[in-house]
Every structure is written in C-alpha cells, then in structure tokens.
Amino acid sequence: MWYFLNVIFNILNKKIYNYFPYPYFVSVIHLFVGVVYCLVSWAVGLPKRAPIDSNLLKLLIPVAVCHALGHVTSNVSFAAVAVSFTHTIKALEPFFNAAASQFILGQQIPITLWLSLAPVVLGVSMASLTELSFNWTGFISAMISNISFTYRSIYSKKAMTDMDSTNIYAYISIIALIVCIPPAIILEGPQLIKHGFSDGIAKVGLTKFISDLFWVGMFYHLYNQLATNTLERVAPLTHAVGNVLKRVFVIGFSIVIFGNKISTQTGIGTAVAIAGVATYSYIKAKMEEEKRQGKAA
C-alpha cells in the first residue's frame, strides 16, 4: 500500500507541476489536506487525539521544521527536474545519515558502512552527469531535502515518546503547515494571484484543478501515514530496505509513465546507487541485530 500510494503521489504530483509549476504552494496544499484529514479523524475519535504538552511540543518543533524544509525542497526539485532524477539524488540520504551519526551524534560508523556508501555516491554522480533534465535548482533542492530529512530522523529519535505514530505525525503535519505558509505567500503569492491560478485553471479546468490538488494531498498524507505505521511495526532493516525498493518502484514507474528518456549512463548510475543503498541497509541492519543480541545475551 505504501509503495502504491507513493507511486500515485509522485506521478500525480509531477503531472500537476507540468501545468502548475508552483512547488511552494503545492507543498502547502499537501500538508493542508493532511491536516484537515487529521482534524476530521480526531473529531470522530479515530484515533483518539493524544494530549500534547509544552515539553513534547519542544521536541516536535525541530522535527516538524525539518519535515517542512525537506518537503518543500523535494517539491522544488520535483518541479524542476524528472521525478526519476530527484529520487536518484534522494538515494544519498543514508550517506548524510551516516555522516550526521558520526559527526553530530558521535557514534562510530565502521569502515565497512562507509565503503558500502561509495557506490551510492558514485552512482548518483554518474546519473547526474548525463541526466537530460539536469539543472542546479533540482539538484541543490534535492540535496537540501536530504540534509533536512537526516536532521528530521535525528530529532525524531529524541522525540519518540509514548505517543502513537499516527498522533505524532498529525502534530508534525500541523506545525509543518504553519512553517510552510509564509514562504509560499512571499515567494509565490504575487504570481499566483496575477496569473498562476488562472493559467492552471485555463489548462485543465476548475474541477480537475481542485480535484488534482485534493487527491495529491490525500495520497501524500496517506503514504506518509502508512510509512510511519510501517516503521512502528517492522525492524529498522526491513524499513530501510523497503525505502530503497520504494525508490526503485517510483523511478521505474515515472520513467514508463512520463516516457522520460534516460541515457545509458544515467540508467547504470541509478542502478549502482540503488545497489549501494541496498548493501548499506543490509550491513547496518546486521549491526543493529548484533547489538540487540549482544544486549539480550
């Protein structure tokens, strides 16, 4: 379900950018639809709203700010370059995670892990050099989103409280929405009012325009919700490998659906990067497993 929703989200999202290139505004819509969904769920008591206090809020704000920044920059990248290319760059996330763990959290990362990340960096570089849709906006935005999501995962670990993942994700969405609104108004507001909305509506009609934005927001919220719930239910390894396979799915489907031409080198680079991430995830999980068994023994 998580993959399925993610693929639909990525495809619909890119289709919207093809006729309505306003990633800041669309990012706000993604979060807005999700927040409305959460508020309605709480209103009917599915799930029961968990109370929040100022201590938890302090823990969640940094997570939500990183979530907002990572989300907006991913969308700027999706709007600027091919979906398959953004996902190839986002495959670098484990590399940033390892660096952050070593240099920020002070955890020792063994050399084998660093070596398994070499093909990821190499593959992404290869793919970038010959990517036909390459531009710096797309590349740099995807990189900023990698860094934001790395910080998000560091802060999330600190904020993992007794609250269930559905409630936590709801609070994060609400704070992230508040963070995303001002930049959208400042950066895209004037253009949207002048011609953005009217151009978009002229191209597809009002009904499709509104329904596209509604559905892309629903799919965004539901795939994140499912990813969070999956994380709760499986070992970190399974989730990490799941994430890698998700990218393979999305890259494959987006190439087929948008008929993206990709050069042989980009294809090989993407494959090398994904293989590296898979190796990394496997080694990392093995270590987690040994740590757990060591503690149990």
mmCIF file of C-alpha atoms in Angstrom:
data_model
loop_
_atom_site.group_PDB
_atom_site.id
_atom_site.type_symbol
_atom_site.label_atom_id
_atom_site.label_comp_id
_atom_site.label_asym_id
_atom_site.label_seq_id
_atom_site.Cartn_x
_atom_site.Cartn_y
_atom_site.Cartn_z
ATOM 1 C CA MET A 1 0.000 0.000 0.000
ATOM 2 C CA TRP A 2 2.825 2.354 0.953
ATOM 3 C CA TYR A 3 4.566 1.852 -2.426
ATOM 4 C CA PHE A 4 1.329 2.009 -4.343
ATOM 5 C CA LEU A 5 0.290 5.313 -2.719
ATOM 6 C CA ASN A 6 3.791 6.694 -3.135
ATOM 7 C CA VAL A 7 3.920 5.914 -6.852
ATOM 8 C CA ILE A 8 0.498 7.514 -7.408
ATOM 9 C CA PHE A 9 1.554 10.554 -5.357
ATOM 10 C CA ASN A 10 4.765 11.031 -7.357
ATOM 11 C CA ILE A 11 3.029 10.692 -10.715
ATOM 12 C CA LEU A 12 0.083 12.950 -9.907
ATOM 13 C CA ASN A 13 2.434 15.475 -8.294
ATOM 14 C CA LYS A 14 4.612 15.727 -11.415
ATOM 15 C CA LYS A 15 1.526 15.973 -13.643
ATOM 16 C CA ILE A 16 0.394 18.971 -11.588
ATOM 17 C CA TYR A 17 3.827 20.638 -11.916
ATOM 18 C CA ASN A 18 3.649 20.189 -15.679
ATOM 19 C CA TYR A 19 0.705 22.614 -15.832
ATOM 20 C CA PHE A 20 1.024 24.456 -12.498
ATOM 21 C CA PRO A 21 4.721 24.987 -11.600
ATOM 22 C CA TYR A 22 4.320 26.371 -8.056
ATOM 23 C CA PRO A 23 6.052 23.923 -5.684
ATOM 24 C CA TYR A 24 5.792 26.093 -2.538
ATOM 25 C CA PHE A 25 2.043 26.445 -2.899
ATOM 26 C CA VAL A 26 1.546 22.768 -3.802
ATOM 27 C CA SER A 27 3.632 21.745 -0.746
ATOM 28 C CA VAL A 28 1.285 23.786 1.443
ATOM 29 C CA ILE A 29 -1.704 22.017 -0.151
ATOM 30 C CA HIS A 30 -0.142 18.585 0.534
ATOM 31 C CA LEU A 31 0.171 19.443 4.221
ATOM 32 C CA PHE A 32 -3.147 21.290 4.391
ATOM 33 C CA VAL A 33 -5.167 18.342 3.073
ATOM 34 C CA GLY A 34 -3.351 16.072 5.549
ATOM 35 C CA VAL A 35 -4.062 18.398 8.472
ATOM 36 C CA VAL A 36 -7.764 18.578 7.590
ATOM 37 C CA TYR A 37 -7.755 14.768 7.375
ATOM 38 C CA CYS A 38 -6.175 14.553 10.861
ATOM 39 C CA LEU A 39 -8.610 17.066 12.360
ATOM 40 C CA VAL A 40 -11.590 15.175 10.939
ATOM 41 C CA SER A 41 -10.142 11.868 12.229
ATOM 42 C CA TRP A 42 -9.716 13.369 15.690
ATOM 43 C CA ALA A 43 -13.231 14.820 15.605
ATOM 44 C CA VAL A 44 -14.730 11.364 15.028
ATOM 45 C CA GLY A 45 -12.313 9.795 17.524
ATOM 46 C CA LEU A 46 -10.329 7.641 15.069
ATOM 47 C CA PRO A 47 -7.706 7.796 16.512
ATOM 48 C CA LYS A 48 -8.331 9.489 19.853
ATOM 49 C CA ARG A 49 -6.347 12.725 19.985
ATOM 50 C CA ALA A 50 -3.404 12.355 22.350
ATOM 51 C CA PRO A 51 -2.946 15.436 24.564
ATOM 52 C CA ILE A 52 0.204 17.462 23.889
ATOM 53 C CA ASP A 53 2.190 19.461 26.458
ATOM 54 C CA SER A 54 4.874 22.115 26.093
ATOM 55 C CA ASN A 55 7.713 19.580 26.610
ATOM 56 C CA LEU A 56 6.544 17.373 23.787
ATOM 57 C CA LEU A 57 5.918 20.439 21.638
ATOM 58 C CA LYS A 58 9.564 21.487 22.188
ATOM 59 C CA LEU A 59 10.676 18.053 20.963
ATOM 60 C CA LEU A 60 8.344 18.043 17.950
ATOM 61 C CA ILE A 61 9.029 21.558 16.638
ATOM 62 C CA PRO A 62 12.549 20.767 15.311
ATOM 63 C CA VAL A 63 11.209 17.544 13.718
ATOM 64 C CA ALA A 64 8.384 19.478 12.061
ATOM 65 C CA VAL A 65 10.660 22.289 10.822
ATOM 66 C CA CYS A 66 12.993 19.727 9.207
ATOM 67 C CA HIS A 67 9.959 17.923 7.794
ATOM 68 C CA ALA A 68 8.663 21.176 6.289
ATOM 69 C CA LEU A 69 12.029 22.162 4.805
ATOM 70 C CA GLY A 70 12.674 18.679 3.415
ATOM 71 C CA HIS A 71 9.190 18.529 1.951
ATOM 72 C CA VAL A 72 9.305 21.906 0.234
ATOM 73 C CA THR A 73 12.805 21.377 -1.203
ATOM 74 C CA SER A 74 11.809 17.909 -2.514
ATOM 75 C CA ASN A 75 8.900 19.549 -4.309
ATOM 76 C CA VAL A 76 11.037 22.340 -5.748
ATOM 77 C CA SER A 77 13.219 19.550 -7.132
ATOM 78 C CA PHE A 78 10.271 17.502 -8.446
ATOM 79 C CA ALA A 79 9.014 20.596 -10.262
ATOM 80 C CA ALA A 80 12.445 21.385 -11.741
ATOM 81 C CA VAL A 81 13.718 18.005 -12.979
ATOM 82 C CA ALA A 82 12.495 14.487 -13.832
ATOM 83 C CA VAL A 83 10.960 12.549 -10.902
ATOM 84 C CA SER A 84 13.388 9.691 -11.511
ATOM 85 C CA PHE A 85 16.332 12.078 -11.130
ATOM 86 C CA THR A 86 15.097 13.592 -7.839
ATOM 87 C CA HIS A 87 14.700 10.079 -6.415
ATOM 88 C CA THR A 88 18.192 9.135 -7.559
ATOM 89 C CA ILE A 89 19.670 12.101 -5.630
ATOM 90 C CA LYS A 90 17.458 11.305 -2.647
ATOM 91 C CA ALA A 91 19.061 7.839 -2.578
ATOM 92 C CA LEU A 92 22.017 9.697 -0.979
ATOM 93 C CA GLU A 93 20.030 10.105 2.251
ATOM 94 C CA PRO A 94 21.838 7.184 4.052
ATOM 95 C CA PHE A 95 25.165 8.873 3.269
ATOM 96 C CA PHE A 96 24.015 12.049 5.041
ATOM 97 C CA ASN A 97 22.598 9.917 7.847
ATOM 98 C CA ALA A 98 25.927 8.168 8.377
ATOM 99 C CA ALA A 99 27.807 11.474 8.342
ATOM 100 C CA ALA A 100 25.399 13.014 10.839
ATOM 101 C CA SER A 101 25.567 9.976 13.128
ATOM 102 C CA GLN A 102 29.359 10.084 13.151
ATOM 103 C CA PHE A 103 29.967 13.842 13.334
ATOM 104 C CA ILE A 104 26.895 15.137 15.159
ATOM 105 C CA LEU A 105 25.849 12.250 17.416
ATOM 106 C CA GLY A 106 29.409 10.994 17.858
ATOM 107 C CA GLN A 107 28.550 7.379 17.003
ATOM 108 C CA GLN A 108 31.378 5.376 15.434
ATOM 109 C CA ILE A 109 30.454 4.305 11.908
ATOM 110 C CA PRO A 110 32.549 1.263 10.896
ATOM 111 C CA ILE A 111 34.614 1.442 7.724
ATOM 112 C CA THR A 112 32.525 -1.267 6.001
ATOM 113 C CA LEU A 113 29.491 1.033 6.179
ATOM 114 C CA TRP A 114 31.382 3.958 4.681
ATOM 115 C CA LEU A 115 32.674 1.680 1.896
ATOM 116 C CA SER A 116 29.171 0.461 1.074
ATOM 117 C CA LEU A 117 28.165 4.112 0.596
ATOM 118 C CA ALA A 118 30.887 4.701 -2.030
ATOM 119 C CA PRO A 119 28.829 3.141 -4.871
ATOM 120 C CA VAL A 120 25.866 5.291 -3.837
ATOM 121 C CA VAL A 121 27.872 8.486 -4.223
ATOM 122 C CA LEU A 122 29.475 7.209 -7.430
ATOM 123 C CA GLY A 123 26.130 6.127 -8.905
ATOM 124 C CA VAL A 124 24.419 9.427 -8.131
ATOM 125 C CA SER A 125 27.364 11.319 -9.655
ATOM 126 C CA MET A 126 27.231 9.194 -12.820
ATOM 127 C CA ALA A 127 23.482 9.643 -13.146
ATOM 128 C CA SER A 128 23.749 13.417 -12.578
ATOM 129 C CA LEU A 129 26.394 13.969 -15.234
ATOM 130 C CA THR A 130 24.255 12.619 -18.060
ATOM 131 C CA GLU A 131 20.748 13.354 -16.726
ATOM 132 C CA LEU A 132 18.922 15.068 -19.584
ATOM 133 C CA SER A 133 16.650 17.126 -17.313
ATOM 134 C CA PHE A 134 19.564 18.216 -15.075
ATOM 135 C CA ASN A 135 19.515 21.706 -13.609
ATOM 136 C CA TRP A 136 21.081 23.117 -10.451
ATOM 137 C CA THR A 137 17.782 24.105 -8.837
ATOM 138 C CA GLY A 138 16.617 20.489 -8.987
ATOM 139 C CA PHE A 139 19.940 19.086 -7.811
ATOM 140 C CA ILE A 140 20.576 21.502 -4.925
ATOM 141 C CA SER A 141 16.969 21.326 -3.696
ATOM 142 C CA ALA A 142 17.101 17.527 -3.553
ATOM 143 C CA MET A 143 20.398 17.786 -1.625
ATOM 144 C CA ILE A 144 18.894 20.233 0.896
ATOM 145 C CA SER A 145 15.973 17.847 1.329
ATOM 146 C CA ASN A 146 18.463 15.025 2.089
ATOM 147 C CA ILE A 147 20.070 17.119 4.824
ATOM 148 C CA SER A 148 16.680 18.187 6.238
ATOM 149 C CA PHE A 149 15.373 14.623 6.388
ATOM 150 C CA THR A 150 18.609 13.490 8.048
ATOM 151 C CA TYR A 151 18.115 16.057 10.807
ATOM 152 C CA ARG A 152 14.456 15.052 10.942
ATOM 153 C CA SER A 153 15.401 11.451 11.691
ATOM 154 C CA ILE A 154 17.895 12.529 14.377
ATOM 155 C CA TYR A 155 15.309 14.739 16.105
ATOM 156 C CA SER A 156 12.581 12.097 15.643
ATOM 157 C CA LYS A 157 14.604 9.583 17.633
ATOM 158 C CA LYS A 158 14.778 12.093 20.506
ATOM 159 C CA ALA A 159 11.052 12.761 20.229
ATOM 160 C CA MET A 160 9.972 9.104 20.123
ATOM 161 C CA THR A 161 7.677 9.201 23.106
ATOM 162 C CA ASP A 162 4.807 7.014 24.254
ATOM 163 C CA MET A 163 2.534 8.763 21.784
ATOM 164 C CA ASP A 164 1.485 6.595 18.837
ATOM 165 C CA SER A 165 2.857 7.331 15.367
ATOM 166 C CA THR A 166 -0.490 8.479 13.947
ATOM 167 C CA ASN A 167 -0.855 11.226 16.544
ATOM 168 C CA ILE A 168 2.793 12.254 16.298
ATOM 169 C CA TYR A 169 2.544 12.531 12.529
ATOM 170 C CA ALA A 170 -0.628 14.622 12.874
ATOM 171 C CA TYR A 171 1.081 17.128 15.203
ATOM 172 C CA ILE A 172 4.150 17.277 12.947
ATOM 173 C CA SER A 173 1.912 17.996 9.925
ATOM 174 C CA ILE A 174 0.166 20.850 11.741
ATOM 175 C CA ILE A 175 3.431 22.536 12.784
ATOM 176 C CA ALA A 176 4.988 21.933 9.329
ATOM 177 C CA LEU A 177 1.967 23.528 7.659
ATOM 178 C CA ILE A 178 2.396 26.675 9.779
ATOM 179 C CA VAL A 179 6.090 26.763 8.788
ATOM 180 C CA CYS A 180 5.367 26.350 5.043
ATOM 181 C CA ILE A 181 2.676 29.017 4.627
ATOM 182 C CA PRO A 182 4.806 32.229 4.926
ATOM 183 C CA PRO A 183 7.444 31.268 2.282
ATOM 184 C CA ALA A 184 4.684 30.191 -0.123
ATOM 185 C CA ILE A 185 2.900 33.539 0.263
ATOM 186 C CA ILE A 186 6.106 35.571 -0.047
ATOM 187 C CA LEU A 187 7.727 33.623 -2.910
ATOM 188 C CA GLU A 188 4.719 32.610 -4.993
ATOM 189 C CA GLY A 189 1.752 34.655 -3.736
ATOM 190 C CA PRO A 190 2.007 37.614 -6.164
ATOM 191 C CA GLN A 191 2.493 35.393 -9.262
ATOM 192 C CA LEU A 192 -0.340 33.086 -8.224
ATOM 193 C CA ILE A 193 -2.778 35.958 -7.832
ATOM 194 C CA LYS A 194 -1.642 37.619 -11.076
ATOM 195 C CA HIS A 195 -1.688 34.632 -13.396
ATOM 196 C CA GLY A 196 -0.743 31.360 -11.648
ATOM 197 C CA PHE A 197 -4.228 30.186 -10.710
ATOM 198 C CA SER A 198 -5.873 31.441 -13.905
ATOM 199 C CA ASP A 199 -3.211 29.770 -16.113
ATOM 200 C CA GLY A 200 -3.517 26.458 -14.272
ATOM 201 C CA ILE A 201 -7.325 26.519 -14.434
ATOM 202 C CA ALA A 202 -7.272 27.559 -18.100
ATOM 203 C CA LYS A 203 -5.168 24.494 -18.936
ATOM 204 C CA VAL A 204 -7.214 21.779 -17.166
ATOM 205 C CA GLY A 205 -10.482 23.357 -15.990
ATOM 206 C CA LEU A 206 -11.512 24.267 -12.453
ATOM 207 C CA THR A 207 -12.890 20.851 -11.433
ATOM 208 C CA LYS A 208 -9.753 18.931 -12.409
ATOM 209 C CA PHE A 209 -7.535 21.631 -10.919
ATOM 210 C CA ILE A 210 -9.206 21.345 -7.498
ATOM 211 C CA SER A 211 -9.605 17.565 -7.563
ATOM 212 C CA ASP A 212 -5.915 17.072 -8.551
ATOM 213 C CA LEU A 213 -4.767 19.211 -5.632
ATOM 214 C CA PHE A 214 -7.144 17.431 -3.244
ATOM 215 C CA TRP A 215 -6.053 13.929 -4.319
ATOM 216 C CA VAL A 216 -2.339 14.704 -4.377
ATOM 217 C CA GLY A 217 -2.711 15.954 -0.781
ATOM 218 C CA MET A 218 -4.605 12.808 0.251
ATOM 219 C CA PHE A 219 -2.049 10.464 -1.326
ATOM 220 C CA TYR A 220 0.796 12.439 0.241
ATOM 221 C CA HIS A 221 -0.746 12.201 3.685
ATOM 222 C CA LEU A 222 -1.744 8.549 3.435
ATOM 223 C CA TYR A 223 1.597 7.308 2.114
ATOM 224 C CA ASN A 224 3.425 9.131 4.926
ATOM 225 C CA GLN A 225 0.960 7.801 7.465
ATOM 226 C CA LEU A 226 1.496 4.257 6.179
ATOM 227 C CA ALA A 227 5.285 4.691 6.118
ATOM 228 C CA THR A 228 5.168 5.843 9.763
ATOM 229 C CA ASN A 229 2.905 2.966 10.771
ATOM 230 C CA THR A 230 5.148 0.501 8.936
ATOM 231 C CA LEU A 231 8.181 1.849 10.794
ATOM 232 C CA GLU A 232 6.378 1.117 14.049
ATOM 233 C CA ARG A 233 5.749 -2.500 13.048
ATOM 234 C CA VAL A 234 8.999 -3.647 11.425
ATOM 235 C CA ALA A 235 12.698 -3.762 12.285
ATOM 236 C CA PRO A 236 14.799 -0.791 11.091
ATOM 237 C CA LEU A 237 16.402 -3.051 8.455
ATOM 238 C CA THR A 238 13.144 -4.005 6.845
ATOM 239 C CA HIS A 239 12.126 -0.379 6.734
ATOM 240 C CA ALA A 240 15.442 0.766 5.247
ATOM 241 C CA VAL A 241 15.327 -1.894 2.547
ATOM 242 C CA GLY A 242 11.670 -1.033 1.995
ATOM 243 C CA ASN A 243 12.672 2.560 1.394
ATOM 244 C CA VAL A 244 15.259 1.567 -1.206
ATOM 245 C CA LEU A 245 12.808 -0.660 -3.068
ATOM 246 C CA LYS A 246 10.279 2.175 -2.958
ATOM 247 C CA ARG A 247 12.690 4.373 -4.913
ATOM 248 C CA VAL A 248 13.224 1.607 -7.496
ATOM 249 C CA PHE A 249 9.447 1.399 -7.916
ATOM 250 C CA VAL A 250 8.970 5.149 -8.232
ATOM 251 C CA ILE A 251 11.910 5.611 -10.605
ATOM 252 C CA GLY A 252 10.701 2.727 -12.795
ATOM 253 C CA PHE A 253 7.082 3.848 -12.927
ATOM 254 C CA SER A 254 7.915 7.502 -13.551
ATOM 255 C CA ILE A 255 10.201 6.623 -16.468
ATOM 256 C CA VAL A 256 7.474 4.474 -18.025
ATOM 257 C CA ILE A 257 4.604 6.912 -17.440
ATOM 258 C CA PHE A 258 6.329 10.168 -18.409
ATOM 259 C CA GLY A 259 8.334 8.448 -21.130
ATOM 260 C CA ASN A 260 11.478 10.087 -19.708
ATOM 261 C CA LYS A 261 14.395 9.442 -21.977
ATOM 262 C CA ILE A 262 17.325 8.374 -19.817
ATOM 263 C CA SER A 263 20.848 7.904 -21.101
ATOM 264 C CA THR A 264 22.562 4.540 -20.585
ATOM 265 C CA GLN A 265 24.976 6.157 -18.141
ATOM 266 C CA THR A 266 22.129 7.604 -16.047
ATOM 267 C CA GLY A 267 20.479 4.168 -16.026
ATOM 268 C CA ILE A 268 23.680 2.461 -14.881
ATOM 269 C CA GLY A 269 24.369 5.195 -12.322
ATOM 270 C CA THR A 270 20.899 4.873 -10.842
ATOM 271 C CA ALA A 271 21.262 1.072 -10.627
ATOM 272 C CA VAL A 272 24.699 1.361 -8.963
ATOM 273 C CA ALA A 273 23.357 3.890 -6.434
ATOM 274 C CA ILE A 274 20.367 1.703 -5.535
ATOM 275 C CA ALA A 275 22.601 -1.390 -5.186
ATOM 276 C CA GLY A 276 24.856 0.606 -2.841
ATOM 277 C CA VAL A 277 21.922 1.694 -0.689
ATOM 278 C CA ALA A 278 20.721 -1.910 -0.505
ATOM 279 C CA THR A 279 24.188 -3.087 0.636
ATOM 280 C CA TYR A 280 24.403 -0.273 3.176
ATOM 281 C CA SER A 281 20.953 -1.066 4.597
ATOM 282 C CA TYR A 282 21.873 -4.738 4.885
ATOM 283 C CA ILE A 283 25.175 -4.115 6.723
ATOM 284 C CA LYS A 284 23.600 -1.527 9.012
ATOM 285 C CA ALA A 285 20.771 -3.842 9.965
ATOM 286 C CA LYS A 286 23.176 -6.693 10.630
ATOM 287 C CA MET A 287 24.942 -4.381 13.107
ATOM 288 C CA GLU A 288 21.669 -3.402 14.790
ATOM 289 C CA GLU A 289 20.792 -7.106 15.038
ATOM 290 C CA GLU A 290 24.150 -7.966 16.657
ATOM 291 C CA LYS A 291 23.792 -5.043 19.075
ATOM 292 C CA ARG A 292 20.365 -6.330 20.112
ATOM 293 C CA GLN A 293 21.581 -9.908 20.542
ATOM 294 C CA GLY A 294 24.590 -8.643 22.498
ATOM 295 C CA LYS A 295 22.268 -6.813 24.885
ATOM 296 C CA ALA A 296 19.977 -9.844 25.165
ATOM 297 C CA ALA A 297 22.942 -12.109 25.954
#
